[in-house]
CSV table of C-alpha atoms and ligand atoms in Angstrom, one decimal:
chain,number,residue,atom,x,y,z
T,1,MET,CA,-68.7,133.7,147.4
T,2,LYS,CA,-69.4,135.8,144.3
T,3,LYS,CA,-69.9,133.9,141.1
T,4,LEU,CA,-67.3,134.6,138.5
T,5,ILE,CA,-68.6,135.6,135.1
T,6,ILE,CA,-65.9,135.8,132.5
T,7,ALA,CA,-66.6,137.3,129.0
T,8,ASN,CA,-64.1,135.8,126.5
T,9,TRP,CA,-64.5,138.0,123.4
T,10,LYS,CA,-61.9,136.0,121.5
T,11,CYS,CA,-60.8,137.8,118.3
T,12,ASN,CA,-63.9,140.1,118.4
T,13,PRO,CA,-65.2,142.7,117.7
T,14,GLU,CA,-63.3,144.1,114.7
T,15,LYS,CA,-63.4,147.7,115.9
T,16,ILE,CA,-62.8,149.5,119.2
T,17,LYS,CA,-66.0,151.5,118.7
T,18,GLU,CA,-68.0,148.2,118.6
T,19,GLY,CA,-66.5,147.1,121.8
T,20,GLU,CA,-67.2,150.4,123.5
T,21,LYS,CA,-70.8,150.1,122.4
T,22,ILE,CA,-71.1,146.7,124.0
T,23,LEU,CA,-69.5,147.9,127.3
T,24,ARG,CA,-71.7,151.0,127.3
T,25,LEU,CA,-74.8,148.9,127.0
T,26,LEU,CA,-73.6,146.8,129.9
T,27,LYS,CA,-73.0,149.6,132.3
T,28,ASN,CA,-75.9,148.3,134.4
T,29,LEU,CA,-73.6,145.4,135.3
T,30,THR,CA,-71.5,147.6,137.5
T,31,GLU,CA,-74.1,146.9,140.2
T,32,SER,CA,-74.0,143.1,139.7
T,33,LYS,CA,-73.6,141.0,142.8
T,34,ASN,CA,-71.3,138.7,140.7
T,35,GLN,CA,-67.7,139.3,139.7
T,36,ILE,CA,-67.8,140.2,136.0
T,37,VAL,CA,-64.5,140.2,134.0
T,38,PHE,CA,-64.2,141.3,130.4
T,39,CYS,CA,-61.4,139.7,128.3
T,40,PRO,CA,-61.3,141.7,125.0
T,41,PRO,CA,-58.5,141.4,122.4
T,42,THR,CA,-55.4,142.6,124.2
T,43,ILE,CA,-54.7,145.3,121.7
T,44,PHE,CA,-57.9,147.1,122.8
T,45,LEU,CA,-57.2,146.6,126.5
T,46,SER,CA,-55.6,149.9,127.3
T,47,HIS,CA,-58.3,151.8,125.4
T,48,PHE,CA,-61.1,150.0,127.3
T,49,LEU,CA,-59.3,150.4,130.6
T,50,ALA,CA,-59.0,154.2,130.1
T,51,SER,CA,-62.8,154.5,129.3
T,52,PHE,CA,-64.3,151.7,131.5
T,53,GLY,CA,-61.5,150.9,134.0
T,54,SER,CA,-63.5,152.3,136.9
T,55,ASP,CA,-66.6,150.4,136.0
T,56,PHE,CA,-65.3,146.9,135.0
T,57,VAL,CA,-62.5,144.4,135.7
T,58,PHE,CA,-60.5,143.3,132.7
T,59,GLY,CA,-58.4,140.3,131.7
T,60,VAL,CA,-56.6,138.9,128.7
T,61,GLN,CA,-57.0,135.7,126.7
T,62,ASN,CA,-53.4,134.5,126.7
T,63,CYS,CA,-49.8,135.3,127.7
T,64,TYR,CA,-46.2,134.1,127.3
T,65,PHE,CA,-44.1,132.4,129.9
T,66,GLU,CA,-41.1,134.6,129.8
T,67,GLU,CA,-40.8,138.0,131.5
T,68,LYS,CA,-39.1,139.9,128.7
T,69,GLY,CA,-36.6,139.4,125.9
T,70,ALA,CA,-36.4,138.4,122.2
T,71,TYR,CA,-39.8,136.8,121.8
T,72,THR,CA,-41.3,138.6,118.9
T,73,GLY,CA,-45.1,139.1,119.2
T,74,GLU,CA,-45.4,137.8,122.7
T,75,ILE,CA,-46.7,139.5,125.9
T,76,SER,CA,-45.6,138.7,129.4
T,77,PRO,CA,-47.7,138.4,132.6
T,78,LYS,CA,-45.9,141.4,134.1
T,79,MET,CA,-46.8,143.5,131.1
T,80,ILE,CA,-50.4,142.5,131.4
T,81,GLU,CA,-50.5,143.4,135.0
T,82,ASP,CA,-48.7,146.7,134.3
T,83,VAL,CA,-51.5,147.9,132.0
T,84,GLY,CA,-54.1,147.1,134.7
T,85,ALA,CA,-55.6,143.8,133.8
T,86,LYS,CA,-56.5,141.4,136.7
T,87,TYR,CA,-57.1,138.1,135.0
T,88,VAL,CA,-55.5,135.9,132.3
T,89,ILE,CA,-57.0,132.9,130.5
T,90,VAL,CA,-54.5,130.1,130.0
T,91,GLY,CA,-54.8,127.0,127.9
T,92,HIS,CA,-58.1,127.7,126.1
T,93,SER,CA,-58.9,124.8,123.7
T,94,GLU,CA,-58.6,127.2,120.7
T,95,ARG,CA,-55.0,128.0,121.8
T,96,ARG,CA,-54.4,124.2,122.2
T,97,ASN,CA,-56.0,123.2,118.9
T,98,ILE,CA,-55.3,126.1,116.5
T,99,PHE,CA,-51.9,127.2,117.9
T,100,ASP,CA,-50.6,123.8,119.1
T,101,GLU,CA,-50.2,124.8,122.7
T,102,ASN,CA,-49.4,121.9,125.0
T,103,ASP,CA,-49.7,121.2,128.7
T,104,ASP,CA,-46.0,121.9,129.3
T,105,GLN,CA,-46.3,125.4,127.8
T,106,ILE,CA,-49.5,126.0,129.8
T,107,ASN,CA,-47.7,124.9,133.0
T,108,LYS,CA,-44.8,127.3,132.3
T,109,LYS,CA,-47.3,130.1,131.8
T,110,LEU,CA,-49.1,129.4,135.1
T,111,ILE,CA,-45.8,129.2,137.0
T,112,LYS,CA,-44.7,132.6,135.5
T,113,ILE,CA,-48.0,134.3,136.2
T,114,LEU,CA,-48.1,133.1,139.8
T,115,GLU,CA,-44.4,133.9,140.5
T,116,THR,CA,-44.2,137.3,138.9
T,117,THR,CA,-47.7,138.9,139.3
T,118,LYS,CA,-50.9,139.1,141.3
T,119,LEU,CA,-53.0,138.2,138.2
T,120,THR,CA,-55.7,135.5,138.6
T,121,PRO,CA,-55.0,132.7,136.0
T,122,ILE,CA,-58.0,130.9,134.5
T,123,LEU,CA,-56.8,127.5,133.5
T,124,CYS,CA,-59.0,125.8,130.8
T,125,ILE,CA,-59.2,122.0,130.6
T,126,GLY,CA,-61.7,119.7,128.9
T,127,GLU,CA,-62.2,116.7,126.7
T,128,ASN,CA,-63.0,116.7,123.0
T,129,GLY,CA,-66.0,114.9,121.4
T,130,GLU,CA,-64.0,111.8,120.5
T,131,GLU,CA,-62.6,111.5,124.0
T,132,ARG,CA,-66.1,111.9,125.5
T,133,ALA,CA,-67.5,109.2,123.1
T,134,ASN,CA,-64.6,106.9,124.1
T,135,GLU,CA,-65.3,107.4,127.8
T,136,LYS,CA,-61.9,109.1,128.3
T,137,THR,CA,-63.3,112.3,129.8
T,138,PHE,CA,-61.9,111.8,133.3
T,139,SER,CA,-58.6,110.5,132.2
T,140,VAL,CA,-58.1,113.5,129.9
T,141,LEU,CA,-59.1,115.9,132.8
T,142,GLY,CA,-56.6,114.0,135.1
T,143,MET,CA,-53.8,114.2,132.6
T,144,GLN,CA,-54.3,117.9,131.8
T,145,LEU,CA,-54.6,118.9,135.4
T,146,ASN,CA,-51.6,116.9,136.5
T,147,ASN,CA,-49.4,118.3,133.7
T,148,CYS,CA,-50.6,121.9,133.9
T,149,LEU,CA,-50.3,122.0,137.7
T,150,ASN,CA,-46.9,120.4,137.8
T,151,LYS,CA,-44.6,122.0,140.4
T,152,ILE,CA,-47.3,124.6,141.4
T,153,PRO,CA,-47.0,124.8,145.1
T,154,LYS,CA,-49.8,124.5,147.7
T,155,ASP,CA,-49.8,128.2,148.6
T,156,LYS,CA,-50.3,129.3,145.0
T,157,ILE,CA,-52.9,126.8,143.7
T,158,LYS,CA,-55.8,128.7,145.4
T,159,ARG,CA,-55.2,131.6,143.1
T,160,ILE,CA,-56.0,129.6,140.0
T,161,VAL,CA,-59.5,129.3,138.7
T,162,ILE,CA,-60.2,126.1,136.8
T,163,ALA,CA,-62.5,126.3,133.8
T,164,TYR,CA,-64.1,123.0,132.8
T,165,GLU,CA,-64.7,123.6,129.1
T,166,PRO,CA,-65.7,120.5,127.1
T,167,VAL,CA,-64.4,121.2,123.6
T,168,TRP,CA,-67.5,119.8,121.9
T,169,ALA,CA,-69.6,122.4,123.7
T,170,ILE,CA,-67.6,125.4,122.7
T,171,GLY,CA,-69.3,127.6,120.1
T,172,THR,CA,-71.6,124.7,119.1
T,173,GLY,CA,-74.8,125.6,121.0
T,174,ILE,CA,-74.6,122.1,122.5
T,175,TYR,CA,-73.9,122.5,126.2
T,176,ALA,CA,-73.1,119.9,128.8
T,177,THR,CA,-76.0,118.7,130.9
T,178,GLU,CA,-76.2,119.2,134.7
T,179,ASP,CA,-75.0,115.6,135.2
T,180,LYS,CA,-72.0,115.9,133.0
T,181,ILE,CA,-71.0,119.2,134.6
T,182,SER,CA,-71.4,117.9,138.1
T,183,GLU,CA,-69.5,114.8,137.3
T,184,ALA,CA,-66.7,116.8,135.8
T,185,LYS,CA,-66.6,119.1,138.8
T,186,LEU,CA,-66.4,116.1,141.2
T,187,SER,CA,-63.6,114.6,139.2
T,188,ILE,CA,-61.6,117.9,139.3
T,189,VAL,CA,-62.1,118.2,143.0
T,190,LYS,CA,-61.0,114.6,143.5
T,191,LEU,CA,-57.9,115.2,141.4
T,192,LEU,CA,-57.1,118.4,143.4
T,193,CYS,CA,-57.4,116.3,146.6
T,194,ASP,CA,-54.9,113.8,145.2
T,195,ILE,CA,-52.5,116.4,144.0
T,196,TYR,CA,-52.9,118.7,147.1
T,197,ASN,CA,-55.4,118.0,149.8
T,198,GLU,CA,-59.1,118.3,150.6
T,199,GLU,CA,-58.9,121.7,152.2
T,200,ILE,CA,-57.1,123.2,149.2
T,201,ALA,CA,-59.4,121.3,146.7
T,202,LYS,CA,-62.5,123.0,148.4
T,203,LYS,CA,-61.0,126.4,147.9
T,204,VAL,CA,-60.2,126.3,144.2
T,205,ARG,CA,-62.9,127.9,142.1
T,206,ILE,CA,-64.2,125.7,139.3
T,207,ILE,CA,-66.2,127.3,136.5
T,208,TYR,CA,-67.9,126.0,133.4
T,209,GLY,CA,-67.6,127.1,129.7
T,210,GLY,CA,-69.2,126.0,126.5
T,211,SER,CA,-72.3,127.5,124.9
T,212,VAL,CA,-73.4,129.3,128.1
T,213,ASN,CA,-76.6,131.3,127.4
T,214,PRO,CA,-79.5,132.9,129.3
T,215,GLU,CA,-81.4,129.6,129.3
T,216,ASN,CA,-78.8,127.4,130.8
T,217,ILE,CA,-77.0,129.8,133.2
T,218,ASP,CA,-79.3,129.0,136.1
T,219,MET,CA,-78.7,125.2,135.7
T,220,ILE,CA,-75.0,125.7,135.6
T,221,VAL,CA,-74.5,128.0,138.6
T,222,ASN,CA,-77.4,127.0,140.8
T,223,LYS,CA,-78.1,123.3,140.0
T,224,ALA,CA,-74.6,122.1,139.0
T,225,ASN,CA,-73.3,124.6,141.5
T,226,MET,CA,-70.4,125.9,139.5
T,227,ASP,CA,-68.5,128.9,140.8
T,228,GLY,CA,-69.1,130.8,137.6
T,229,VAL,CA,-68.9,130.6,133.8
T,230,LEU,CA,-66.7,131.4,130.9
T,231,VAL,CA,-68.8,132.9,128.2
T,232,GLY,CA,-67.8,133.2,124.5
T,233,GLY,CA,-70.5,134.0,121.9
T,234,SER,CA,-73.1,135.3,124.3
T,235,SER,CA,-70.7,137.8,125.9
T,236,LEU,CA,-70.8,139.9,122.7
T,237,LYS,CA,-74.5,140.2,122.8
T,238,PRO,CA,-75.3,142.7,125.5
T,239,LYS,CA,-78.9,141.6,126.2
T,240,GLU,CA,-77.9,137.9,126.6
T,241,PHE,CA,-74.8,138.7,128.6
T,242,SER,CA,-76.7,141.0,130.9
T,243,ILE,CA,-79.1,138.1,131.8
T,244,ILE,CA,-76.2,135.7,132.3
T,245,ALA,CA,-74.2,138.2,134.4
T,246,ASN,CA,-77.2,139.1,136.6
T,247,THR,CA,-78.2,135.5,137.4
A,301,PGA,P1,-68.9,129.8,123.7
A,301,PGA,O1,-67.3,129.9,124.0
A,301,PGA,O2,-69.6,130.4,124.9
A,301,PGA,O3,-69.1,130.6,122.4
A,301,PGA,O4,-69.2,128.4,123.5
A,301,PGA,C1,-66.8,129.5,125.3
A,301,PGA,C2,-65.4,129.6,125.3
A,301,PGA,O5,-64.7,129.5,124.3
A,301,PGA,O6,-64.8,129.8,126.4
C-alpha cells in the first residue's frame, strides 16, 4: 500500500504567493510513489485547488460537526468536500490544547464526516510529556481511541487514518524512537482489535507525526513500519519535504 505523507501547514504561510512558491517547488512530487496530501490554511484552499488541483491532493486541518446553520466561523465536512478537498485532520493536539477540543467533540466530527461525506479523516491521538513520564502513554491512547471512536460502526472505521502524535514530539525536534513508535502502533492495533476485530485492526492505516524530518523518515516508515507520516515544520521547507515525500 502507498505510504501516506500529509503536510500540515498549520497557520502558515502568511501569503498565498508563498504557498504557491512552495507548491511550485514541489511539482516533482506529482511523480511520487507515495500518496502526498497538502493541508494548507482552509482560506487558501480554493486558490491552491484552482492552480494545483490537478497535481496534488488537498485536505484541511479541522472541521465542525454540524452540516450547516448558525455556527459563526465554522466549516462543515460537506463544505470541505464541496470545494474539492479529500482529507480532514481531526483532533490535532494544538486543537485540543489551544482551543480546548475534547474527545466528545472529536467523536462528533468523525461521525459527521463519515456519515455525510467521502472525506478521509485523520484522527490524531497521543500522550503529552508528563503522561509519558508517568507511564500513562498506553492508557491515554486507549482512552482517546475509545472516546473518539465511540459509536463509529465497523463498516466506517476503515476509512479513518489514525495519527500517533506524541505531543512532546510536535514542533520540538525531539522525535519518538523506533521502539516507542512501534510500541504505540502495537497498542493502537490491540485497541482496535478490542473495539472491533483483528481483520479490521489490520486494515486501519496508522501513521506517525512529531518532528518528522529527512533524517528520521526512513526509520519511521521502513523500520517502525508506519503507514505514513504527518509532517508539520518540514512540510514548509520544499527541499526537506521533497526528501521525506520521496522516501
Ligand atoms: P512537526 O508537527 O512536524 O512540526 O513536529 C507535526 C504535527 O503537528 O502534526
